[in-house]
GROMACS .gro file of C-alpha atoms in nm:
model
  446
    1MET     CA    1  -1.485   0.827  -1.699
    2ARG     CA    2  -1.154   0.762  -1.556
    3SER     CA    3  -0.873   1.062  -1.614
    4ILE     CA    4  -0.561   0.872  -1.724
    5GLU     CA    5  -0.219   1.022  -1.639
    6LEU     CA    6   0.116   0.969  -1.795
    7LEU     CA    7   0.385   1.023  -1.552
    8CYS     CA    8   0.752   1.108  -1.663
    9PRO     CA    9   1.086   1.173  -1.468
   10ALA     CA   10   1.272   1.432  -1.500
   11LYS     CA   11   1.629   1.538  -1.328
   12ASN     CA   12   1.667   1.884  -1.427
   13ALA     CA   13   1.424   2.179  -1.591
   14GLU     CA   14   1.554   2.087  -1.948
   15THR     CA   15   1.459   1.729  -1.938
   16ALA     CA   16   1.124   1.874  -1.757
   17PHE     CA   17   1.052   2.101  -2.042
   18GLU     CA   18   1.118   1.785  -2.302
   19ALA     CA   19   0.914   1.554  -2.093
   20ILE     CA   20   0.587   1.806  -2.143
   21ARG     CA   21   0.653   1.843  -2.511
   22CYS     CA   22   0.689   1.522  -2.548
   23GLY     CA   23   0.342   1.428  -2.388
   24ALA     CA   24   0.378   1.383  -2.028
   25ASP     CA   25   0.050   1.461  -1.833
   26ALA     CA   26   0.242   1.486  -1.521
   27VAL     CA   27   0.651   1.534  -1.416
   28TYR     CA   28   0.806   1.410  -1.112
   29ILE     CA   29   1.144   1.583  -1.037
   30GLY     CA   30   1.353   1.649  -0.728
   31GLY     CA   31   1.319   1.977  -0.504
   32PRO     CA   32   1.634   2.132  -0.372
   33SER     CA   33   1.669   1.860  -0.106
   34PHE     CA   34   1.508   1.533   0.044
   35GLY     CA   35   1.457   1.331  -0.261
   36ALA     CA   36   1.561   0.990  -0.292
   37ARG     CA   37   1.778   1.053  -0.560
   38ALA     CA   38   2.062   1.279  -0.401
   39ALA     CA   39   2.215   1.378  -0.739
   40ALA     CA   40   1.889   1.522  -0.910
   41GLY     CA   41   1.831   1.800  -0.693
   42ASN     CA   42   1.672   2.139  -0.856
   43SER     CA   43   1.640   2.476  -0.747
   44ILE     CA   44   1.321   2.661  -0.639
   45GLU     CA   45   1.348   2.924  -0.910
   46ASP     CA   46   1.374   2.635  -1.168
   47ILE     CA   47   1.066   2.442  -1.017
   48ARG     CA   48   0.876   2.764  -1.068
   49SER     CA   49   0.956   2.788  -1.448
   50ILE     CA   50   0.877   2.425  -1.477
   51CYS     CA   51   0.544   2.468  -1.333
   52ASP     CA   52   0.462   2.802  -1.521
   53PHE     CA   53   0.517   2.622  -1.851
   54ALA     CA   54   0.342   2.257  -1.736
   55HIS     CA   55   0.000   2.453  -1.621
   56LEU     CA   56  -0.007   2.603  -1.983
   57PHE     CA   57  -0.115   2.254  -2.099
   58GLY     CA   58  -0.273   2.112  -1.749
   59VAL     CA   59   0.054   1.935  -1.687
   60ARG     CA   60   0.116   1.867  -1.283
   61ILE     CA   61   0.407   1.897  -1.116
   62TYR     CA   62   0.518   1.645  -0.860
   63ILE     CA   63   0.817   1.708  -0.625
   64THR     CA   64   0.984   1.417  -0.457
   65LEU     CA   65   1.006   1.427  -0.107
   66ASN     CA   66   1.028   1.079  -0.084
   67THR     CA   67   1.353   1.008   0.193
   68ILE     CA   68   1.321   0.932   0.525
   69LEU     CA   69   1.365   1.264   0.742
   70TYR     CA   70   1.587   1.305   1.056
   71ASP     CA   71   1.454   1.510   1.326
   72ASP     CA   72   1.665   1.770   1.260
   73GLU     CA   73   1.550   1.810   0.913
   74LEU     CA   74   1.217   1.867   0.989
   75ARG     CA   75   1.180   2.268   0.993
   76ASP     CA   76   1.379   2.269   0.697
   77ALA     CA   77   1.146   2.014   0.486
   78GLU     CA   78   0.848   2.219   0.616
   79LYS     CA   79   0.993   2.547   0.515
   80MET     CA   80   1.107   2.406   0.140
   81VAL     CA   81   0.719   2.242   0.091
   82ALA     CA   82   0.596   2.625   0.160
   83GLN     CA   83   0.847   2.751  -0.112
   84LEU     CA   84   0.732   2.442  -0.333
   85TYR     CA   85   0.361   2.551  -0.293
   86ASP     CA   86   0.428   2.891  -0.351
   87ALA     CA   87   0.606   2.804  -0.680
   88GLY     CA   88   0.314   2.634  -0.814
   89VAL     CA   89   0.382   2.260  -0.730
   90ASP     CA   90   0.056   2.033  -0.759
   91ALA     CA   91   0.180   1.751  -0.496
   92LEU     CA   92   0.445   1.593  -0.318
   93ILE     CA   93   0.543   1.252  -0.347
   94THR     CA   94   0.634   1.139   0.015
   95GLN     CA   95   0.755   0.867   0.223
   96ASP     CA   96   0.794   1.005   0.576
   97LEU     CA   97   0.468   1.006   0.760
   98ALA     CA   98   0.554   1.308   0.937
   99LEU     CA   99   0.457   1.500   0.657
  100LEU     CA  100   0.131   1.471   0.748
  101LYS     CA  101   0.184   1.634   1.115
  102MET     CA  102   0.367   1.970   0.963
  103ASP     CA  103   0.257   2.301   0.950
  104ILE     CA  104   0.255   2.309   0.575
  105PRO     CA  105   0.010   2.463   0.259
  106PRO     CA  106  -0.266   2.260   0.158
  107ILE     CA  107  -0.077   2.078  -0.113
  108ALA     CA  108  -0.162   1.706  -0.248
  109LEU     CA  109   0.026   1.469  -0.069
  110HIS     CA  110   0.133   1.132  -0.287
  111ALA     CA  111   0.213   0.792  -0.113
  112SER     CA  112   0.571   0.694  -0.237
  113THR     CA  113   0.659   0.373  -0.390
  114GLN     CA  114   0.881   0.383  -0.087
  115MET     CA  115   0.586   0.313   0.101
  116ASP     CA  116   0.542  -0.057   0.009
  117THR     CA  117   0.204  -0.039  -0.081
  118CYS     CA  118   0.110  -0.372  -0.161
  119THR     CA  119  -0.225  -0.494   0.048
  120PRO     CA  120  -0.583  -0.314   0.021
  121GLU     CA  121  -0.556  -0.260   0.392
  122LYS     CA  122  -0.240  -0.050   0.351
  123ALA     CA  123  -0.381   0.156   0.052
  124ARG     CA  124  -0.717   0.225   0.269
  125PHE     CA  125  -0.505   0.334   0.563
  126LEU     CA  126  -0.306   0.587   0.340
  127GLU     CA  127  -0.626   0.707   0.205
  128ARG     CA  128  -0.747   0.788   0.530
  129ALA     CA  129  -0.478   0.940   0.664
  130GLY     CA  130  -0.500   1.191   0.383
  131TYR     CA  131  -0.304   1.089   0.022
  132SER     CA  132  -0.451   1.182  -0.234
  133GLN     CA  133  -0.257   0.915  -0.491
  134ILE     CA  134  -0.106   0.611  -0.393
  135VAL     CA  135   0.197   0.470  -0.589
  136VAL     CA  136   0.147   0.091  -0.549
  137ALA     CA  137   0.487  -0.140  -0.545
  138ARG     CA  138   0.639  -0.243  -0.861
  139GLU     CA  139   0.636  -0.647  -0.785
  140LEU     CA  140   0.258  -0.641  -0.769
  141SER     CA  141   0.046  -0.896  -1.017
  142LEU     CA  142  -0.287  -0.768  -1.199
  143ARG     CA  143  -0.497  -0.971  -0.938
  144GLN     CA  144  -0.310  -0.791  -0.651
  145LEU     CA  145  -0.347  -0.440  -0.832
  146ARG     CA  146  -0.738  -0.480  -0.891
  147ALA     CA  147  -0.774  -0.578  -0.515
  148ILE     CA  148  -0.601  -0.254  -0.426
  149THR     CA  149  -0.757   0.002  -0.705
  150SER     CA  150  -1.090  -0.171  -0.586
  151ALA     CA  151  -1.016  -0.100  -0.210
  152VAL     CA  152  -0.971   0.306  -0.238
  153SER     CA  153  -1.145   0.589  -0.425
  154VAL     CA  154  -0.820   0.802  -0.497
  155PRO     CA  155  -0.603   0.731  -0.808
  156VAL     CA  156  -0.356   0.439  -0.827
  157GLU     CA  157  -0.019   0.508  -0.967
  158GLY     CA  158   0.185   0.197  -1.121
  159PHE     CA  159   0.527   0.168  -1.280
  160VAL     CA  160   0.542   0.056  -1.650
  161HIS     CA  161   0.868   0.109  -1.759
  162GLY     CA  162   1.233   0.141  -1.615
  163ALA     CA  163   1.515  -0.009  -1.386
  164LEU     CA  164   1.387  -0.256  -1.120
  165CYS     CA  165   1.515  -0.336  -0.757
  166VAL     CA  166   1.607  -0.663  -0.638
  167SER     CA  167   1.411  -0.554  -0.313
  168TYR     CA  168   1.063  -0.509  -0.192
  169SER     CA  169   0.965  -0.157  -0.274
  170GLY     CA  170   1.147   0.072   0.012
  171ARG     CA  171   1.280  -0.219   0.200
  172CYS     CA  172   1.635  -0.245   0.097
  173TYR     CA  173   1.893  -0.173   0.347
  174VAL     CA  174   2.211  -0.375   0.182
  175SER     CA  175   2.342  -0.034   0.081
  176GLN     CA  176   2.331   0.124   0.414
  177HIS     CA  177   2.455  -0.181   0.559
  178CYS     CA  178   2.784  -0.250   0.335
  179PHE     CA  179   2.835   0.084   0.238
  180GLY     CA  180   2.673   0.324   0.501
  181ARG     CA  181   2.475   0.465   0.198
  182SER     CA  182   2.107   0.439   0.245
  183ALA     CA  183   1.860   0.420  -0.041
  184ASN     CA  184   1.601   0.536   0.183
  185ARG     CA  185   1.806   0.864   0.212
  186GLY     CA  186   1.901   0.892  -0.180
  187CYS     CA  187   2.216   0.742  -0.158
  188CYS     CA  188   2.186   0.364  -0.309
  189ALA     CA  189   2.521   0.234  -0.369
  190GLN     CA  190   2.377   0.002  -0.623
  191PHE     CA  191   2.475  -0.307  -0.438
  192CYS     CA  192   2.260  -0.556  -0.651
  193ARG     CA  193   2.449  -0.472  -0.952
  194LEU     CA  194   2.771  -0.590  -0.864
  195ASN     CA  195   2.878  -0.981  -0.933
  196PHE     CA  196   2.806  -1.272  -0.714
  197ASP     CA  197   2.898  -1.616  -0.666
  198LEU     CA  198   2.628  -1.861  -0.559
  199VAL     CA  199   2.774  -2.086  -0.313
  200ASP     CA  200   2.589  -2.410  -0.155
  201ALA     CA  201   2.652  -2.520   0.198
  202ASP     CA  202   2.936  -2.698   0.122
  203GLY     CA  203   3.142  -2.428  -0.054
  204SER     CA  204   3.072  -2.527  -0.395
  205VAL     CA  205   2.995  -2.271  -0.644
  206LEU     CA  206   2.685  -2.293  -0.830
  207SER     CA  207   2.694  -2.035  -1.062
  208THR     CA  208   2.882  -1.698  -1.104
  209GLY     CA  209   2.720  -1.342  -1.241
  210HIS     CA  210   2.525  -1.084  -1.171
  211GLN     CA  211   2.285  -1.299  -0.971
  212LEU     CA  212   2.083  -0.967  -0.815
  213SER     CA  213   2.061  -0.746  -1.108
  214MET     CA  214   1.721  -0.734  -1.245
  215ARG     CA  215   1.632  -0.645  -1.603
  216ASP     CA  216   1.428  -0.322  -1.683
  217MET     CA  217   1.069  -0.294  -1.646
  218ASN     CA  218   0.845  -0.282  -2.031
  219ARG     CA  219   0.476  -0.316  -1.972
  220THR     CA  220   0.414  -0.186  -2.319
  221LYS     CA  221   0.192  -0.461  -2.382
  222SER     CA  222   0.012  -0.459  -2.071
  223ILE     CA  223  -0.113  -0.098  -2.050
  224GLU     CA  224  -0.472  -0.207  -2.092
  225GLU     CA  225  -0.463  -0.503  -1.863
  226MET     CA  226  -0.344  -0.255  -1.618
  227LEU     CA  227  -0.603   0.013  -1.727
  228ASP     CA  228  -0.876  -0.235  -1.651
  229ALA     CA  229  -0.730  -0.342  -1.327
  230GLY     CA  230  -0.798   0.020  -1.231
  231VAL     CA  231  -0.439   0.185  -1.219
  232SER     CA  232  -0.489   0.556  -1.361
  233SER     CA  233  -0.117   0.700  -1.353
  234PHE     CA  234   0.129   0.531  -1.515
  235LYS     CA  235   0.466   0.594  -1.422
  236ILE     CA  236   0.812   0.573  -1.613
  237GLU     CA  237   1.096   0.531  -1.390
  238GLY     CA  238   1.457   0.742  -1.478
  239ARG     CA  239   1.500   1.083  -1.265
  240LEU     CA  240   1.877   1.036  -1.315
  241LYS     CA  241   1.846   0.938  -1.698
  242ASP     CA  242   1.918   1.192  -1.985
  243ILE     CA  243   1.719   1.383  -2.183
  244ASN     CA  244   1.726   1.139  -2.491
  245TYR     CA  245   1.579   0.849  -2.281
  246VAL     CA  246   1.304   1.061  -2.150
  247ARG     CA  247   1.203   1.198  -2.501
  248ASN     CA  248   1.179   0.857  -2.652
  249VAL     CA  249   1.049   0.653  -2.384
  250THR     CA  250   0.781   0.973  -2.312
  251ALA     CA  251   0.627   0.966  -2.670
  252HIS     CA  252   0.640   0.584  -2.709
  253TYR     CA  253   0.391   0.554  -2.414
  254ARG     CA  254   0.226   0.860  -2.520
  255ARG     CA  255   0.121   0.699  -2.859
  256GLN     CA  256   0.029   0.390  -2.669
  257ILE     CA  257  -0.198   0.519  -2.421
  258ASP     CA  258  -0.371   0.753  -2.671
  259ALA     CA  259  -0.423   0.470  -2.870
  260ILE     CA  260  -0.594   0.325  -2.604
  261ILE     CA  261  -0.827   0.637  -2.504
  262GLU     CA  262  -0.913   0.700  -2.883
  263ARG     CA  263  -1.092   0.335  -2.900
  264ARG     CA  264  -1.205   0.406  -2.572
  265PRO     CA  265  -1.333   0.744  -2.540
  266ASP     CA  266  -1.655   0.656  -2.338
  267GLU     CA  267  -1.441   0.522  -2.073
  268PHE     CA  268  -1.103   0.701  -2.059
  269ARG     CA  269  -0.989   1.042  -2.091
  270ARG     CA  270  -0.619   1.202  -2.103
  271SER     CA  271  -0.573   1.422  -1.798
  272SER     CA  272  -0.353   1.707  -1.967
  273PHE     CA  273  -0.412   1.914  -2.276
  274GLY     CA  274  -0.234   1.949  -2.609
  275ILE     CA  275  -0.089   1.791  -2.930
  276SER     CA  276   0.231   1.648  -2.887
  277LYS     CA  277   0.486   1.674  -3.201
  278VAL     CA  278   0.817   1.459  -3.227
  279GLY     CA  279   1.039   1.456  -3.530
  280PHE     CA  280   1.133   1.032  -3.486
  281VAL     CA  281   0.969   0.741  -3.439
  282PRO     CA  282   0.988   0.613  -3.095
  283GLN     CA  283   1.176   0.300  -3.022
  284VAL     CA  284   1.239   0.230  -2.653
  285GLU     CA  285   1.473  -0.075  -2.741
  286LYS     CA  286   1.710   0.202  -2.857
  287SER     CA  287   1.737   0.370  -2.505
  288PHE     CA  288   1.920   0.218  -2.246
  289ASN     CA  289   1.782  -0.069  -2.111
  290ARG     CA  290   1.917  -0.422  -1.941
  291GLY     CA  291   1.693  -0.612  -2.140
  292PHE     CA  292   1.310  -0.595  -2.047
  293THR     CA  293   1.064  -0.774  -1.872
  294ASP     CA  294   0.712  -0.703  -1.748
  295TYR     CA  295   0.799  -0.851  -1.360
  296PHE     CA  296   0.542  -1.030  -1.145
  297LEU     CA  297   0.211  -0.836  -1.354
  298HIS     CA  298   0.142  -1.200  -1.457
  299GLY     CA  299   0.285  -1.417  -1.205
  300ARG     CA  300   0.607  -1.505  -1.075
  301ARG     CA  301   0.875  -1.572  -1.345
  302PRO     CA  302   1.234  -1.667  -1.375
  303ASP     CA  303   1.374  -1.460  -1.669
  304VAL     CA  304   1.383  -1.113  -1.441
  305VAL     CA  305   1.745  -1.101  -1.410
  306SER     CA  306   1.990  -0.982  -1.597
  307MET     CA  307   2.295  -1.234  -1.513
  308ARG     CA  308   2.575  -1.173  -1.787
  309THR     CA  309   2.599  -0.777  -1.711
  310PRO     CA  310   2.408  -0.489  -1.558
  311LYS     CA  311   2.502  -0.287  -1.826
  312ALA     CA  312   2.298  -0.216  -2.137
  313ILE     CA  313   2.445  -0.438  -2.437
  314GLY     CA  314   2.129  -0.340  -2.689
  315ALA     CA  315   2.004  -0.515  -2.986
  316PRO     CA  316   2.214  -0.797  -3.139
  317VAL     CA  317   2.318  -0.695  -3.499
  318GLY     CA  318   2.513  -0.969  -3.650
  319ALA     CA  319   2.801  -1.205  -3.619
  320VAL     CA  320   3.176  -1.111  -3.693
  321ARG     CA  321   3.272  -1.302  -4.014
  322ARG     CA  322   3.643  -1.201  -4.045
  323VAL     CA  323   3.899  -1.010  -3.828
  324GLY     CA  324   4.190  -0.809  -4.001
  325LYS     CA  325   4.460  -0.595  -3.882
  326ARG     CA  326   4.242  -0.272  -3.840
  327SER     CA  327   3.909  -0.374  -3.943
  328PHE     CA  328   3.651  -0.647  -3.921
  329THR     CA  329   3.337  -0.743  -4.135
  330VAL     CA  330   3.003  -0.869  -4.029
  331ASP     CA  331   2.715  -1.076  -4.123
  332GLY     CA  332   2.366  -1.010  -4.147
  333THR     CA  333   2.156  -0.724  -4.287
  334VAL     CA  334   2.198  -0.456  -4.037
  335GLU     CA  335   2.317  -0.096  -4.144
  336PHE     CA  336   2.565   0.029  -3.936
  337ALA     CA  337   2.687   0.414  -3.947
  338ASN     CA  338   2.982   0.614  -3.829
  339GLY     CA  339   2.992   0.643  -3.444
  340ASP     CA  340   2.774   0.325  -3.369
  341GLY     CA  341   2.849   0.201  -3.033
  342LEU     CA  342   2.936  -0.217  -3.020
  343CYS     CA  343   2.976  -0.455  -2.775
  344TYR     CA  344   3.014  -0.807  -2.699
  345PHE     CA  345   3.098  -1.063  -2.455
  346ASP     CA  346   3.457  -1.211  -2.494
  347ALA     CA  347   3.574  -1.572  -2.405
  348ASP     CA  348   3.577  -1.522  -2.030
  349GLY     CA  349   3.212  -1.354  -2.047
  350THR     CA  350   3.324  -1.007  -2.012
  351LEU     CA  351   3.150  -0.720  -2.183
  352GLN     CA  352   3.369  -0.548  -2.392
  353GLY     CA  353   3.287  -0.246  -2.602
  354PHE     CA  354   3.397  -0.027  -2.897
  355ARG     CA  355   3.310   0.262  -3.101
  356VAL     CA  356   3.287   0.225  -3.547
  357ASN     CA  357   3.513   0.523  -3.646
  358ARG     CA  358   3.425   0.416  -4.030
  359VAL     CA  359   3.173   0.209  -4.241
  360GLU     CA  360   3.265   0.059  -4.559
  361GLY     CA  361   2.953  -0.169  -4.661
  362ARG     CA  362   2.985  -0.469  -4.421
  363GLU     CA  363   3.356  -0.391  -4.302
  364LEU     CA  364   3.381  -0.152  -4.000
  365PHE     CA  365   3.660   0.019  -3.869
  366PRO     CA  366   3.675   0.086  -3.475
  367LEU     CA  367   3.906   0.366  -3.330
  368ARG     CA  368   4.106   0.073  -3.162
  369LEU     CA  369   4.043  -0.279  -3.279
  370PRO     CA  370   3.977  -0.480  -2.965
  371ALA     CA  371   4.234  -0.779  -2.925
  372SER     CA  372   3.983  -1.011  -2.784
  373LEU     CA  373   3.745  -1.002  -3.078
  374ARG     CA  374   3.708  -1.345  -3.282
  375PRO     CA  375   3.501  -1.461  -3.589
  376GLY     CA  376   3.195  -1.567  -3.490
  377THR     CA  377   3.146  -1.357  -3.220
  378GLU     CA  378   2.805  -1.208  -3.147
  379LEU     CA  379   2.774  -0.848  -3.177
  380PHE     CA  380   2.539  -0.614  -2.990
  381ARG     CA  381   2.438  -0.219  -3.063
  382ASN     CA  382   2.420  -0.018  -2.744
  383GLU     CA  383   2.453   0.308  -2.921
  384ASP     CA  384   2.260   0.376  -3.259
  385ARG     CA  385   2.396   0.682  -3.408
  386VAL     CA  386   2.121   0.704  -3.656
  387PHE     CA  387   1.845   0.685  -3.420
  388GLU     CA  388   2.040   0.946  -3.198
  389LYS     CA  389   2.033   1.210  -3.449
  390ALA     CA  390   1.691   1.159  -3.511
  391LEU     CA  391   1.585   1.265  -3.171
  392HIS     CA  392   1.757   1.588  -3.250
  393ARG     CA  393   1.671   1.644  -3.587
  394THR     CA  394   1.344   1.830  -3.540
  395PRO     CA  395   1.276   2.000  -3.205
  396SER     CA  396   0.947   1.832  -2.998
  397GLU     CA  397   0.678   2.082  -2.981
  398ARG     CA  398   0.339   2.087  -2.771
  399LEU     CA  399   0.023   2.274  -2.941
  400LEU     CA  400  -0.284   2.386  -2.781
  401ARG     CA  401  -0.619   2.332  -3.029
  402ILE     CA  402  -0.795   2.673  -3.032
  403ASN     CA  403  -1.163   2.737  -3.123
  404ILE     CA  404  -1.179   3.074  -3.288
  405THR     CA  405  -1.529   3.254  -3.343
  406LEU     CA  406  -1.648   3.551  -3.494
  407THR     CA  407  -2.006   3.655  -3.405
  408GLU     CA  408  -2.202   3.956  -3.533
  409ILE     CA  409  -2.334   4.181  -3.257
  410PRO     CA  410  -2.653   4.356  -3.461
  411GLY     CA  411  -2.615   4.740  -3.456
  412GLU     CA  412  -2.270   4.734  -3.304
  413GLY     CA  413  -2.010   4.546  -3.480
  414TYR     CA  414  -1.843   4.202  -3.425
  415ALA     CA  415  -1.687   3.991  -3.124
  416LEU     CA  416  -1.404   3.761  -3.199
  417GLN     CA  417  -1.363   3.478  -2.929
  418ALA     CA  418  -1.085   3.238  -2.910
  419VAL     CA  419  -1.056   2.988  -2.675
  420THR     CA  420  -0.804   2.686  -2.597
  421GLU     CA  421  -0.892   2.321  -2.521
  422SER     CA  422  -0.756   2.415  -2.186
  423GLY     CA  423  -1.037   2.670  -2.080
  424VAL     CA  424  -0.853   2.973  -2.143
  425GLU     CA  425  -1.067   3.225  -2.359
  426CYS     CA  426  -1.043   3.593  -2.466
  427GLN     CA  427  -1.237   3.808  -2.658
  428LEU     CA  428  -1.227   4.113  -2.884
  429ASP     CA  429  -1.497   4.331  -2.956
  430PHE     CA  430  -1.478   4.591  -3.203
  431THR     CA  431  -1.743   4.822  -3.359
  432THR     CA  432  -1.766   4.893  -3.717
  433GLU     CA  433  -2.053   5.004  -3.968
  434VAL     CA  434  -2.208   4.715  -4.162
  435GLN     CA  435  -2.253   4.796  -4.539
  436GLU     CA  436  -2.433   4.595  -4.822
  437ALA     CA  437  -2.182   4.451  -5.069
  438ASN     CA  438  -2.212   4.599  -5.411
  439THR     CA  439  -2.223   4.250  -5.544
  440PRO     CA  440  -2.406   4.012  -5.310
  441GLN     CA  441  -2.260   3.641  -5.325
  442SER     CA  442  -2.562   3.479  -5.125
  443GLU     CA  443  -2.693   3.319  -5.422
  444ASN     CA  444  -2.378   3.167  -5.504
  445ILE     CA  445  -2.333   2.981  -5.120
  446ARG     CA  446  -2.465   2.668  -5.107
   0.00000   0.00000   0.00000
C-alpha cells in the first residue's frame, strides 16, 4: 500500500496553520533565509510552532533551502539547518549539492524541482546520493513520470497546481542576465510575464502579446493517472499566494485525493491523520489563475500560454448591454454582489478593471465608470465577493478521531482508555466498589 501526500505551500505561519486545517498532509515553507522566494522567509520560532501543531496530525513540515549557495554562505546555512532540525522540521527541499557534504543533523533531504530531474538516470543518481524524496520537473509527461518512478524506490513528488515557468525547471537565467536578479537565488524578476513582439528575420512583426506567459497548472482531472504513474506526493505551487488561495486550493485537492483513496483503499492510504472541516465549497477557478492547463502531461500542446495578459481575469459573466452615465446593464444570468471585481479587454486589447459599488438586478454601478466600456464588451469576474465571504464565514478545523474504551477490571474497578488515530493514547484506572443493581435490566438488553 502506498502512502499519498498532499503537499501545500505557505508563506507564513498563519497560512501554514490554515493549510493544515484544510487538509494538507505536508506543508513547505521558507526558513529565515536561502529559500527560492526571497520575500517568504520565516523565523525559527514560527517554524517551531508550525511543527508542533502539524505533528499532532502526522503532518510533515518541509523547509525550502533551495537556492544556490555562495561559498561564504555555507557556514550560515549549516548553522540554520541545525536550528531547523531542533525546531522539529521533517525535511529540507534543496538544490545545492553542498548540503550533502555539510556537518548537519540527520534530517531528510528532498531534491528540489530546481534540480531539473527529468530522466530516470538523474533520479537514480539523487537516490544514491541520499535524497529521500525527488521533486520531478513540471514539464514531464505521464510516460516520463512512469519511467522515473519505476527507476527509484523513494517517493516521487509532482506538481498538480499553480504557476508555471516557461523555462526548463531550474534552468532559467534570463532574470539574472537582464536584471541581475537570479531566479536560483529567490529573486526572479518575472521576465516571462512581460509583453513581447514576435519578429521574423526581415523585421516584420508576426504577433504581439505576452508570448512567454504561461497559463497556470491544474491537474484535477489527472490525479488518478499520476497516481497510477507512480507519483506519491502531489504539490501545490504558491509560497507567495495569500491565505484564501491556499485555503481554497488545499480543500479542493483534499477532496479529489480522498475520493480516489476511498475507491481504492487496498492500494493507497493518506499520509497524515484527522478530519478537515471547511465552511465552503472549494472552487479553484475562483482563486487567482491565468487560465488553466495540464501542461505537457498528455504530450506537447499549443494552448499552454496566456497571450492576452499575465493577470487573472476570472470567469466570463456576460456582455455589456447598455452603458449609462453612472451605470451599465449586463446580459446573462450570473448574479453579482457589491464589491465584485470585474474586468474586460478594451478596444486596444488592454485589460481594464473596476470594482462594483452597487447592484440593482442586472444594472451595476461601479465606483468609477470606465470610459472605454462599450455595449457588447465581454466581462469577466476576477473577484467573487460572495465566495470570498464564504471562505471566512466558518473557521476551518481539523479533528482527530478518538476511540474510547471502558474496561472492567474484576475486583479492582475500571480502566478508561482513549486512543487517537495518530496513535497517542492515555489510560485512567480508577478503583470502585461494584454493586448489584437494585433493578437489573439484563433481561431488557437484546
